[in-house]
Short mmCIF file of C-alpha atoms and ligand atoms in Angstrom, two decimals:
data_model
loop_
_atom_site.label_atom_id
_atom_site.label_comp_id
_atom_site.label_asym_id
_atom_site.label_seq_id
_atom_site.Cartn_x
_atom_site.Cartn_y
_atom_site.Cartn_z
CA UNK A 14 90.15 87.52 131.10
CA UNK A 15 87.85 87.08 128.29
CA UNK A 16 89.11 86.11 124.93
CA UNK A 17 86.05 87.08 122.99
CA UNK A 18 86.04 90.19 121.27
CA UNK A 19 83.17 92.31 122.27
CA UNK A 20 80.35 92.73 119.51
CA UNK A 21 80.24 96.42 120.00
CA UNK A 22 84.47 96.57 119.28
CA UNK A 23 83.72 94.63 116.40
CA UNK A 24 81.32 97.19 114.87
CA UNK A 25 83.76 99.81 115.43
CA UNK A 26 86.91 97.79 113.88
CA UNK A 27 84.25 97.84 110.67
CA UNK A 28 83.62 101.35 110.97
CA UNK A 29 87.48 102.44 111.49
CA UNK A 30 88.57 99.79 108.60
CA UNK A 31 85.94 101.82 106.30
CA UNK A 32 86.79 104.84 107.02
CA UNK A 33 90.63 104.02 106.29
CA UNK A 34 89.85 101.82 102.87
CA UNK A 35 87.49 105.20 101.73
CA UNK A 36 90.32 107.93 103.05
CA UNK A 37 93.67 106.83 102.84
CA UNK A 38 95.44 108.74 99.36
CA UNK A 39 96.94 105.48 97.85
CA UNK A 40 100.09 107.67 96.86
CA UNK A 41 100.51 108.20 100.56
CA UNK A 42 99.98 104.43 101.70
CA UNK A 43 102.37 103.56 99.09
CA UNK A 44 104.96 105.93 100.65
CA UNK A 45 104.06 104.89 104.26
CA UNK A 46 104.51 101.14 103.41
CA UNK A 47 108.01 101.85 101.82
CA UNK A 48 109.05 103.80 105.19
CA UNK A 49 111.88 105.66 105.94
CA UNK A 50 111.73 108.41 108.49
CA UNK A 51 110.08 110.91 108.64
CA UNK A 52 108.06 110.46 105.86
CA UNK A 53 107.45 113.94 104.24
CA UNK A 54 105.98 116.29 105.97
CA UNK A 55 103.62 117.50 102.98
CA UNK A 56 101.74 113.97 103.54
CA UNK A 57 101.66 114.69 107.37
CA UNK A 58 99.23 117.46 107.09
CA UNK A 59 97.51 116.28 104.46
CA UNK A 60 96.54 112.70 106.35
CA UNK A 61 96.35 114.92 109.94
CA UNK A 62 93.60 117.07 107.65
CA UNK A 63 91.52 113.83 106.47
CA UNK A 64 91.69 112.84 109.99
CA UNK A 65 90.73 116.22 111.97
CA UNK A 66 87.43 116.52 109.40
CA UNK A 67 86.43 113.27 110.50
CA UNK A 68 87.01 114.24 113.95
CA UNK A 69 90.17 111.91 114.59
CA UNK A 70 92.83 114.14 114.52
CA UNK A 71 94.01 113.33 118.28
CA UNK A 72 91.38 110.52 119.68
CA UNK A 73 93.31 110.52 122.66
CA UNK A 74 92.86 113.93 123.68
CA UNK A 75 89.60 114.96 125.75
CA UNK A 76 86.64 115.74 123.85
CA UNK A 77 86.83 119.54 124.86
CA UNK A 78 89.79 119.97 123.22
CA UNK A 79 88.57 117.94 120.18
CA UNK A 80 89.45 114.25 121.23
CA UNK A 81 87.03 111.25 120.87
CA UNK A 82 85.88 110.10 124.49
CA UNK A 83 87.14 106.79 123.04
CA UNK A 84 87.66 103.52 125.52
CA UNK A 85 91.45 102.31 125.68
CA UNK A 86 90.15 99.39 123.48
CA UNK A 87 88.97 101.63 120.99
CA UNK A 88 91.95 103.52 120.68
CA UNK A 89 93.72 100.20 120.49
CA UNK A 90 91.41 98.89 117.40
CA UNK A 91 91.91 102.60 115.98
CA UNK A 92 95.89 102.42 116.04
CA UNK A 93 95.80 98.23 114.79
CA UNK A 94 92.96 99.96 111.59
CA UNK A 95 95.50 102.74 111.05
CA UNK A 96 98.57 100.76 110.60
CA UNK A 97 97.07 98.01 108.55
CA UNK A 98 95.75 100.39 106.08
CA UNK A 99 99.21 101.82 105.66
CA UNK A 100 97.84 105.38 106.48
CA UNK A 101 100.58 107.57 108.66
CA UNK A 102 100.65 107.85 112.00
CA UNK A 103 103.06 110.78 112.50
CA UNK A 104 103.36 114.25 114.15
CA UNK A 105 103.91 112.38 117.51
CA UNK A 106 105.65 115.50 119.12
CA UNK A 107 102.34 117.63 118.82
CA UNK A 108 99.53 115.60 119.63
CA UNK A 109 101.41 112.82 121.68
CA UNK A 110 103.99 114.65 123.31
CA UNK A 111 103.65 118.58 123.73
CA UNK A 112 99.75 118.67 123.16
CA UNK A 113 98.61 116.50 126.43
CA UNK A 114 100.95 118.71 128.39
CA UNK A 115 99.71 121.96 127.67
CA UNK A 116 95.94 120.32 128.07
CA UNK A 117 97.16 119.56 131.32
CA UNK A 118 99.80 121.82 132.28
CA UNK A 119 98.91 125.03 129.74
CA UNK A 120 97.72 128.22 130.01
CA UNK A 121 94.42 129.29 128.45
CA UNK A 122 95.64 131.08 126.05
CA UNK A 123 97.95 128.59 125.29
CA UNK A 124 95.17 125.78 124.43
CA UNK A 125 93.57 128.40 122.42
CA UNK A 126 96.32 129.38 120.27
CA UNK A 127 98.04 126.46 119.69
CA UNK A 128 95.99 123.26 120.41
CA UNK A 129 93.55 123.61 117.10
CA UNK A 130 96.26 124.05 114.71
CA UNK A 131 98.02 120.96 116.02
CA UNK A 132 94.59 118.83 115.29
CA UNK A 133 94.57 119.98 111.99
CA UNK A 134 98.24 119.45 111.19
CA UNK A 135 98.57 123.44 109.98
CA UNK A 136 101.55 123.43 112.47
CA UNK A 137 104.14 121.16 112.77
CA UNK A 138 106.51 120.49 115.94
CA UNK A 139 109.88 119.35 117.08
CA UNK A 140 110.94 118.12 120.81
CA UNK A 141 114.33 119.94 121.98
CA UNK A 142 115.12 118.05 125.02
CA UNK A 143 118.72 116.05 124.11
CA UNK A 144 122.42 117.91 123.78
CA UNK A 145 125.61 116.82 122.93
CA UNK A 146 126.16 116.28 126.74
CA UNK A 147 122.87 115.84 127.87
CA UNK A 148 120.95 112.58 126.51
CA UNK A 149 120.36 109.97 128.97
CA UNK A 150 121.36 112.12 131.62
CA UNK A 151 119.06 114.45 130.52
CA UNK A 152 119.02 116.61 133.89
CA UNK A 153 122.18 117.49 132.96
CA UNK A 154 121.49 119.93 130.16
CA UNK A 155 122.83 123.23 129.85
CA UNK A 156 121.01 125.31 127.54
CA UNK A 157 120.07 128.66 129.52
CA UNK A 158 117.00 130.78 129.31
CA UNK A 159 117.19 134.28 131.25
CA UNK A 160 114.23 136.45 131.72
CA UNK A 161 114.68 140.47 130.16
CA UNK A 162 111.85 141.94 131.18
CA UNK A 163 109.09 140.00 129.19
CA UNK A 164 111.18 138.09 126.98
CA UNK A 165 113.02 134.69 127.60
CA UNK A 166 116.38 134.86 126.40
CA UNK A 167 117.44 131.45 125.04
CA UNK A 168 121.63 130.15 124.57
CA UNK A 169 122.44 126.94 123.86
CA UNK A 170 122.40 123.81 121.63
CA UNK A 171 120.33 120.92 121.06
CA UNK A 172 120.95 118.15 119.33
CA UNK A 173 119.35 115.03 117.69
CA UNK A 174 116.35 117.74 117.02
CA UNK A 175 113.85 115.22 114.71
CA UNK A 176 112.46 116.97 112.06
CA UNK A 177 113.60 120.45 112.91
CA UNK A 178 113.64 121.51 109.65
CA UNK A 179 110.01 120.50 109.56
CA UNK A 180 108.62 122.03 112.32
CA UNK A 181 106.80 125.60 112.32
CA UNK A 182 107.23 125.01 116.67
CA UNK A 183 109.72 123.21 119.18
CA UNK A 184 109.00 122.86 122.86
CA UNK A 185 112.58 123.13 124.57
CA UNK A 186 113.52 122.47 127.82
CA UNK A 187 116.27 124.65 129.16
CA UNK A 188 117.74 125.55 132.30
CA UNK A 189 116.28 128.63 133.99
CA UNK A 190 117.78 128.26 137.56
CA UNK A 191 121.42 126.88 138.23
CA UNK A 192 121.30 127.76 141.43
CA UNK A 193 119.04 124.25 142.59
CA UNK A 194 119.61 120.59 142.29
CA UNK A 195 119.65 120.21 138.03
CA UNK A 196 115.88 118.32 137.57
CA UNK A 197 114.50 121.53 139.49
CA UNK A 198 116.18 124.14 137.49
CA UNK A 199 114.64 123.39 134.36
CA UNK A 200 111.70 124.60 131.87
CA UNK A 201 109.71 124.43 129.73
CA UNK A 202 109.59 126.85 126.73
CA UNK A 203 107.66 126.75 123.39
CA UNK A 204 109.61 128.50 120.67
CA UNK A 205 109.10 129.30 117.61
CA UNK A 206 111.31 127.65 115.03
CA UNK A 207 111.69 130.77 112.64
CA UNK A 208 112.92 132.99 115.09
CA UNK A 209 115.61 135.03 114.70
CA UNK A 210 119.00 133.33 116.03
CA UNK A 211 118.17 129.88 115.71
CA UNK A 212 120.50 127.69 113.36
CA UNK A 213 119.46 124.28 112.40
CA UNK A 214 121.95 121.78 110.77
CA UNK A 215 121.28 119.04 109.42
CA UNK A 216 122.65 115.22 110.58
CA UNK A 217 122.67 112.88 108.10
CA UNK A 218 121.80 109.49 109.31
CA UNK A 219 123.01 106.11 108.18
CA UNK A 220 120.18 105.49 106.04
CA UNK A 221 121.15 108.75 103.77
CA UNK A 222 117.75 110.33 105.24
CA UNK A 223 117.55 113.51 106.99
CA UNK A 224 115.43 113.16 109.89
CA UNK A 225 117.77 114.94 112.61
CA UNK A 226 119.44 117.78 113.34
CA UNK A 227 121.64 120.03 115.44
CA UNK A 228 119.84 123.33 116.47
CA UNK A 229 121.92 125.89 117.99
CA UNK A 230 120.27 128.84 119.72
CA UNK A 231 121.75 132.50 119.68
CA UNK A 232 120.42 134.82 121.88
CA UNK A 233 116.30 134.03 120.54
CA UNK A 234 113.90 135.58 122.54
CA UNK A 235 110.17 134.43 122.92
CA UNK A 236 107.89 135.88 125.06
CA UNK A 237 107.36 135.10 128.35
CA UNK A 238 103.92 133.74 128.54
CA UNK A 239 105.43 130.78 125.71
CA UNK A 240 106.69 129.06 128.99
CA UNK A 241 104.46 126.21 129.97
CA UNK A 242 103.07 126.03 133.57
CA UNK A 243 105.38 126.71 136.50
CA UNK A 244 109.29 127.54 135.99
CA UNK A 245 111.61 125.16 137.12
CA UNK A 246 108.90 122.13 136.84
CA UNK A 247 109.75 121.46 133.39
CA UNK A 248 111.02 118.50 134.07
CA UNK A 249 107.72 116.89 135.87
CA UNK A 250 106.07 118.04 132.69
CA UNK A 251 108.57 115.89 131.21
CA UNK A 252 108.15 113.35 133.01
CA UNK A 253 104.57 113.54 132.39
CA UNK A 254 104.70 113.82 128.61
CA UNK A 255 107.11 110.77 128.43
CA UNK A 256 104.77 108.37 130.80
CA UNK A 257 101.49 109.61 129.53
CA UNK A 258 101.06 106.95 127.03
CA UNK A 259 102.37 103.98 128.48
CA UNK A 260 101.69 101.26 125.73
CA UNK A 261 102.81 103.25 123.00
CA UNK A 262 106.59 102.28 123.57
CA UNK A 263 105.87 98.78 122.64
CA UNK A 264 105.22 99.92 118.93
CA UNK A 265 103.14 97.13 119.05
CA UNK A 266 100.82 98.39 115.72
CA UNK A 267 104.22 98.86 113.59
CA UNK A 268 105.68 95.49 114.89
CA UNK A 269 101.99 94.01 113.73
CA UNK A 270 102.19 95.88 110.35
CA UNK A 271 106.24 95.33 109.79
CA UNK A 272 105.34 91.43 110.42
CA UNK A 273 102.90 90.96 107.96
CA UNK A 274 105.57 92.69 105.15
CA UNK A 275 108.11 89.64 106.33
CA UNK A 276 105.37 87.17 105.68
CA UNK A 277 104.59 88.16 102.50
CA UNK A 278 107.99 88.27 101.01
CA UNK A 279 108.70 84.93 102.78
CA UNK A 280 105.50 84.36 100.79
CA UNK A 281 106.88 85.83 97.27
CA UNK A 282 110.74 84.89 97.46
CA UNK A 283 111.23 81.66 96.75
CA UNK A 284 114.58 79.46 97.53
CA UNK A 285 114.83 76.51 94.81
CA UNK A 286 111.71 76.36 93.92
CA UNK A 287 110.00 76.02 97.37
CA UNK A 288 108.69 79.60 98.76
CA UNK A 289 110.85 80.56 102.04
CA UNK A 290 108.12 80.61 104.43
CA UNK A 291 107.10 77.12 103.67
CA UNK A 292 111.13 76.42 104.57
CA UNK A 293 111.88 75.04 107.96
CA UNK A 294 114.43 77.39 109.27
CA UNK A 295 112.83 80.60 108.18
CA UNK A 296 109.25 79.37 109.11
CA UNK A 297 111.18 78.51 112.72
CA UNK A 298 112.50 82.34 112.47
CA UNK A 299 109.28 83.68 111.78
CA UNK A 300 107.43 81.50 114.55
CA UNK A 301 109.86 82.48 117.38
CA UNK A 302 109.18 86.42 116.27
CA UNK A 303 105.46 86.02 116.10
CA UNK A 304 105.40 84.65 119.27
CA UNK A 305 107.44 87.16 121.08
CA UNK A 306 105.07 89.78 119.43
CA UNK A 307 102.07 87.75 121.01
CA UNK A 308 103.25 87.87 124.00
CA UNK A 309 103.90 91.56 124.02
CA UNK A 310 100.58 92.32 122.28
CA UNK A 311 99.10 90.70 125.54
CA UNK A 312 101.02 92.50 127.79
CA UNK A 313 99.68 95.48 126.11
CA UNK A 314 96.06 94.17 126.40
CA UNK A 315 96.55 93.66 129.97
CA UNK A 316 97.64 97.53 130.53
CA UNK A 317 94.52 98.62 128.09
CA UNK A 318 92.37 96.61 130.04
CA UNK A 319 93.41 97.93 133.37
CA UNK A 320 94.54 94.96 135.26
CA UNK A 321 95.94 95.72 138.41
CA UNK A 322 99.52 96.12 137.81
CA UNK A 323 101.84 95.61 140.69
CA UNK A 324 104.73 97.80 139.35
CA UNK A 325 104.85 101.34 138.94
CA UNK A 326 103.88 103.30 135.58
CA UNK A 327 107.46 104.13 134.37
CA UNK A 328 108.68 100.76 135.20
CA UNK A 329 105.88 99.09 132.75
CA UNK A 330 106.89 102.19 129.87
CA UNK A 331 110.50 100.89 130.20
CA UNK A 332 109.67 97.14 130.26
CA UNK A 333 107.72 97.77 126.86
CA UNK A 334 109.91 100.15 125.35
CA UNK A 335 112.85 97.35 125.35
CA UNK A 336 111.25 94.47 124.27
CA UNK A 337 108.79 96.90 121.67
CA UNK A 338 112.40 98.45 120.26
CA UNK A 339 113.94 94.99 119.87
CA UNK A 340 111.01 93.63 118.47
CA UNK A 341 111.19 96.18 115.56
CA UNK A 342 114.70 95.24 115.29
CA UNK A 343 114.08 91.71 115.20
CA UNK A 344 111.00 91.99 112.17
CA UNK A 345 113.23 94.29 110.40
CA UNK A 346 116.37 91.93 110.27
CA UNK A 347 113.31 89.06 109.32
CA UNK A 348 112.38 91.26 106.34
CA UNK A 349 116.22 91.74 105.58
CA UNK A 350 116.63 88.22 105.16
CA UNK A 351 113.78 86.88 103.61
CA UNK A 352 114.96 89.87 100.27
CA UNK A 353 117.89 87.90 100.66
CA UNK A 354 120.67 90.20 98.27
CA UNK A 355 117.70 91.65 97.03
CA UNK A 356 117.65 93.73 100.10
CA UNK A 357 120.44 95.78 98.54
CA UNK A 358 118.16 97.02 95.97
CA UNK A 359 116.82 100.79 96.84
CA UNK A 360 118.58 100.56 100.14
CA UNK A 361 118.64 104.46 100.16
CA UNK A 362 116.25 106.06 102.47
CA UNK A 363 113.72 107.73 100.85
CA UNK A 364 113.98 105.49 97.45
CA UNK A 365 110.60 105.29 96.06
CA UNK A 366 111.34 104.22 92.63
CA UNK A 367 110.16 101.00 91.30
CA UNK A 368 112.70 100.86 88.70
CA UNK A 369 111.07 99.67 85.16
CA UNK A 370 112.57 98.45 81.72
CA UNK A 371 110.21 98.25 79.32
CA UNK A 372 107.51 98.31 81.12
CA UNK A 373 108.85 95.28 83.71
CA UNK A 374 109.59 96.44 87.04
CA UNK A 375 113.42 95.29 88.50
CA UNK A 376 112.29 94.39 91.40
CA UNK A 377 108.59 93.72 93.68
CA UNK A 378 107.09 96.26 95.23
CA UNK A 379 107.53 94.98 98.11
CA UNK A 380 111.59 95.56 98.19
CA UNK A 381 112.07 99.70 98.26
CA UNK A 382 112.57 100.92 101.94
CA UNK A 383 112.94 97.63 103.41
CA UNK A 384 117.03 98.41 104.29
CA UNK A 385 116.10 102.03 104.61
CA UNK A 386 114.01 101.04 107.50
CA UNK A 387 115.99 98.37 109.02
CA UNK A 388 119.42 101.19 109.06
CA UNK A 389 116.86 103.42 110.84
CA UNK A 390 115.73 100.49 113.41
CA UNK A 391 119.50 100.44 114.73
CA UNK A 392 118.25 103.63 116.61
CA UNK A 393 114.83 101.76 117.87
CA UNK A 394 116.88 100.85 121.24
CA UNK A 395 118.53 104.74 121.63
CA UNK A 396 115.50 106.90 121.15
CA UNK A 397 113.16 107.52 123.35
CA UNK A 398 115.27 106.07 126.05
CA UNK A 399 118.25 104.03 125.70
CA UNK A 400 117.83 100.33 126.52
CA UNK A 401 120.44 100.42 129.31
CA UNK A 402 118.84 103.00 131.25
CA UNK A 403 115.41 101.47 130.31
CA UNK A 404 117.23 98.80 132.38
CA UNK A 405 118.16 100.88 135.11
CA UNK A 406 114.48 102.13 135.07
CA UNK A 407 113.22 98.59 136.61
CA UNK A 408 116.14 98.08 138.13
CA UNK A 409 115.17 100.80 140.59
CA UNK A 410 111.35 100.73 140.44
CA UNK A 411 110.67 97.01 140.50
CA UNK A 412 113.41 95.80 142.53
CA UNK A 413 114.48 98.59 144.53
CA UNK A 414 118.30 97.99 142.86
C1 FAD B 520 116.73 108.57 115.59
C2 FAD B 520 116.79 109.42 116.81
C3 FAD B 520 115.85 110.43 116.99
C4 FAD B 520 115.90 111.26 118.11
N1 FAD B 520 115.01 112.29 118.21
C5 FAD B 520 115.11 113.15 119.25
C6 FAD B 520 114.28 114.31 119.33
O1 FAD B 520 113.44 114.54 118.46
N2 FAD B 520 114.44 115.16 120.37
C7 FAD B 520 115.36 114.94 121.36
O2 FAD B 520 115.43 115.73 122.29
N3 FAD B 520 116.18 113.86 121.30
C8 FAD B 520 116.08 112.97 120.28
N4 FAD B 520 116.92 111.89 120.19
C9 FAD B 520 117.96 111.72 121.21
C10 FAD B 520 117.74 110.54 122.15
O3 FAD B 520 116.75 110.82 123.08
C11 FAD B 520 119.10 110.21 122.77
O4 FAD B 520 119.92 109.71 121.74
C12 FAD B 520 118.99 109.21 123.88
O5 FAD B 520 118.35 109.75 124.99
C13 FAD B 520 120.41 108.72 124.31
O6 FAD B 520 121.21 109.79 124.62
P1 FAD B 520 122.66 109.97 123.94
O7 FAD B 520 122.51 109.79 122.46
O8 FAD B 520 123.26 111.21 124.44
O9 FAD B 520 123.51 108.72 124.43
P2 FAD B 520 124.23 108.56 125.86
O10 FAD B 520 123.29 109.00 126.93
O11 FAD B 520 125.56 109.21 125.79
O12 FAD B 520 124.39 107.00 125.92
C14 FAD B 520 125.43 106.32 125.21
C15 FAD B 520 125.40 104.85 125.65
O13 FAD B 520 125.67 104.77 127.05
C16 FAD B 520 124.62 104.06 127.71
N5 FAD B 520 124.36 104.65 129.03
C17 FAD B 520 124.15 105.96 129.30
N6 FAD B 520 123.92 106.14 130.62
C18 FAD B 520 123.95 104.91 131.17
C19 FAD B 520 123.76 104.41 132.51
N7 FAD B 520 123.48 105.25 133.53
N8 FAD B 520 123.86 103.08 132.72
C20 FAD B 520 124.13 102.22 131.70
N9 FAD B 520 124.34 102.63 130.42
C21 FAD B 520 124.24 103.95 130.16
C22 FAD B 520 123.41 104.21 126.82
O14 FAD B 520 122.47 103.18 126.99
C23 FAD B 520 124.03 104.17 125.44
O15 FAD B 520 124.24 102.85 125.02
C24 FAD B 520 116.89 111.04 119.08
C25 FAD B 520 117.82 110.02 118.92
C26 FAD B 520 117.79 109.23 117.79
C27 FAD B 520 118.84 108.16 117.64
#
């Protein structure tokens, strides 16, 4: 492998960093360096906007549909640009999640009418897979959709819904057939999240933000050309929609970012009179994490750059998601304890205050959000796949368990 970066990725790091330090609203960066999820919506389309006019609204999509015919290490530089300038990188269930299905899976008419809105961040979406019974064993689920003539007829509840309340669409899966063996009963539906019998309640997570939700669905009825591809294989499109990206479960651009926020408070904080990072047992703290990170950021490198890889495509998503996830939690719990009791200040997600008397802020900039985002972490090992079954995953794939 060559360690050198090529000269041509090094013109287009300089172009990407440009573009970022010319585009990115400082009110925005501000509230994407504090955190907290989601961040509000209003800055969503407002950065997906910026983005689309420059032509990166989705630069992993195909350029017929608008993407950017970018190389994996482009992408890669694009991502590391985007998180270092603080700009957001949100909206993941439409252009990472239900927007490569329907380019691959979709109708015509579906790419027409809902991929350009999606680039340019005029419509919002949610992902309705999990229910109170039905998480990891997601084959399990039991919300039903029954065809009436040209209407689906939707009954059921989801659950865990991010950013429900956000979204102007939700792509659901549901069971259409309970007649077969439960992964090849199921659907795919796109509904929209105004219709009439949906119910959306809020769940109030442990940070005091409101990211999820219940939804419960009444008798709503969308048409029947809103489901995607084939009944009953909504759970290959699924499949495909969780695997399509497979380095993106090591967060490895966050981790990068969230790093660099440990290191400079280590820098800032000081612990009789010496500053923390220059102390031996955080320094030996922060050395083990940034070494882990390393390590991951090369097994990411080695995906990008297409090594062949002995183990099958879900087994590598799995390996990254669980060391990726406790990465996060591992920088986060850094950041914690470099504040020190100072990480109590403006715990409270979505806190941006920098308290001032007479004219002298309380605390450094740097504190807001920090235990926001940590609480929020504790999930970084459920979501998208809980660690156990992440587990079970490689278990089965790599060692035939
Ligand atoms: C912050 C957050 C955001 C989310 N956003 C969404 C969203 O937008 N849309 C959506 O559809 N879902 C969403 N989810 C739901 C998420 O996908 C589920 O929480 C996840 O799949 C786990 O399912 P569960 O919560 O039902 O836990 P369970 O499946 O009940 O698991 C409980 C525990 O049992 C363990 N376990 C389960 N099965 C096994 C097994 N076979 N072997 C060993 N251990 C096992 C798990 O690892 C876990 O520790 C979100 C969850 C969180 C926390």
């Amino acid at each position: 492998m060559n360690f050198e970066p090529d000269p041509t990725h090094v013109a287009f790091r300089e172009e990407v960093r440009a573009f970022m330090r010319d585009n990115v609203p400082p009110d925005l960066a501000r509230r994407s360096y504090i955190g907290g999820h989601p961040p509000l919506v209003d800055d969503f389309r407002r950065w997906q906007r910026i983005l689309h006019g420059r032509g990166w609204g989705a630069p992993h999509w195909p350029v017929e549909h608008g993407g950017t015919g970018w190389s994996a290490m482009q992408k890669h530089i694009f991502a590391e640009e985007l998180y270092r300038a603080d700009a957001l990188d949100y909206g993941w269930q439409g252009t990472h999640m239900i927007g490569p299905v329907l380019i691959a899976f979709g109708s015509e008419a579906q790419k027409r009418r809902f991929l350009p809105p999606m680039l340019s961040g005029e419509e919002y979406w949610c992902q309705g897979f999990s229910e109170p019974n039905a998480g990891s064993d997601l084959a399990s689920l039991r919300t039903r959709a029954e065809l009436a003539s040209d209407e689906w007829v939707i009954n059921g509840q989801k659950t865990w819904t991010s950013d429900a309340h956000y979204a102007d669409w939700g792509f659901f899966l549901v069971r259409t057939d309970p007649a077969v063996k439960p992964q090849r009963g199921i659907s795919l539906l796109l509904v929209p999240m105004n219709s009439p019998g949906i119910r959306i309640r809020p769940i109030e997570s442990l940070n005091g933000g409101h990211e999820l939700n219940e939804v419960f669905l009444d008798q709503v009825r969308v048409p029947r050309e809103n489901l995607v591809g084939e009944p009953g294989l909504g759970w290959t499109y699924a499949k495909y929609l969780l695997e399509k990206e497979r380095t993106a479960s090591a967060y490895l651009y966050q981790n990068k970012r969230e790093l660099e926020k440990a290191k400079e408070i280590a820098r800032a904080e000081t612990v009789q009179g010496r500053r923390l990072i220059d102390t031996s047992g955080f320094a030996r703290k922060l050395a083990r994490v940034e070494a882990d990170l390393l390590a991951l950021e090369w097994s990411v490198l080695r995906i990008l750059s297409d090594e062949n890889n002995a183990h099958d495509a879900g087994a590598v998503v799995s390996a990254l998601k669980i060391r990726g996830s406790e990465m996060q939690q591992r920088i986060a719990q850094l950041q914690i304890d470099a504040l020190g009791p100072r990480a109590l200040r403006a715990f409270q997600h979505g806190d941006y205050s920098a308290a001032v008397i007479d004219g002298t802020p309380l605390w450094p900039a740097y504190v807001p959000g920090r235990t926001a985002q940590y609480l929020h972490l504790r999930a970084a090992t459920i979501y998208g796949g809980a660690r156990e079954v992440q587990k079970n995953i490689i278990a089965k794939r790599v060692f035939g368990l």
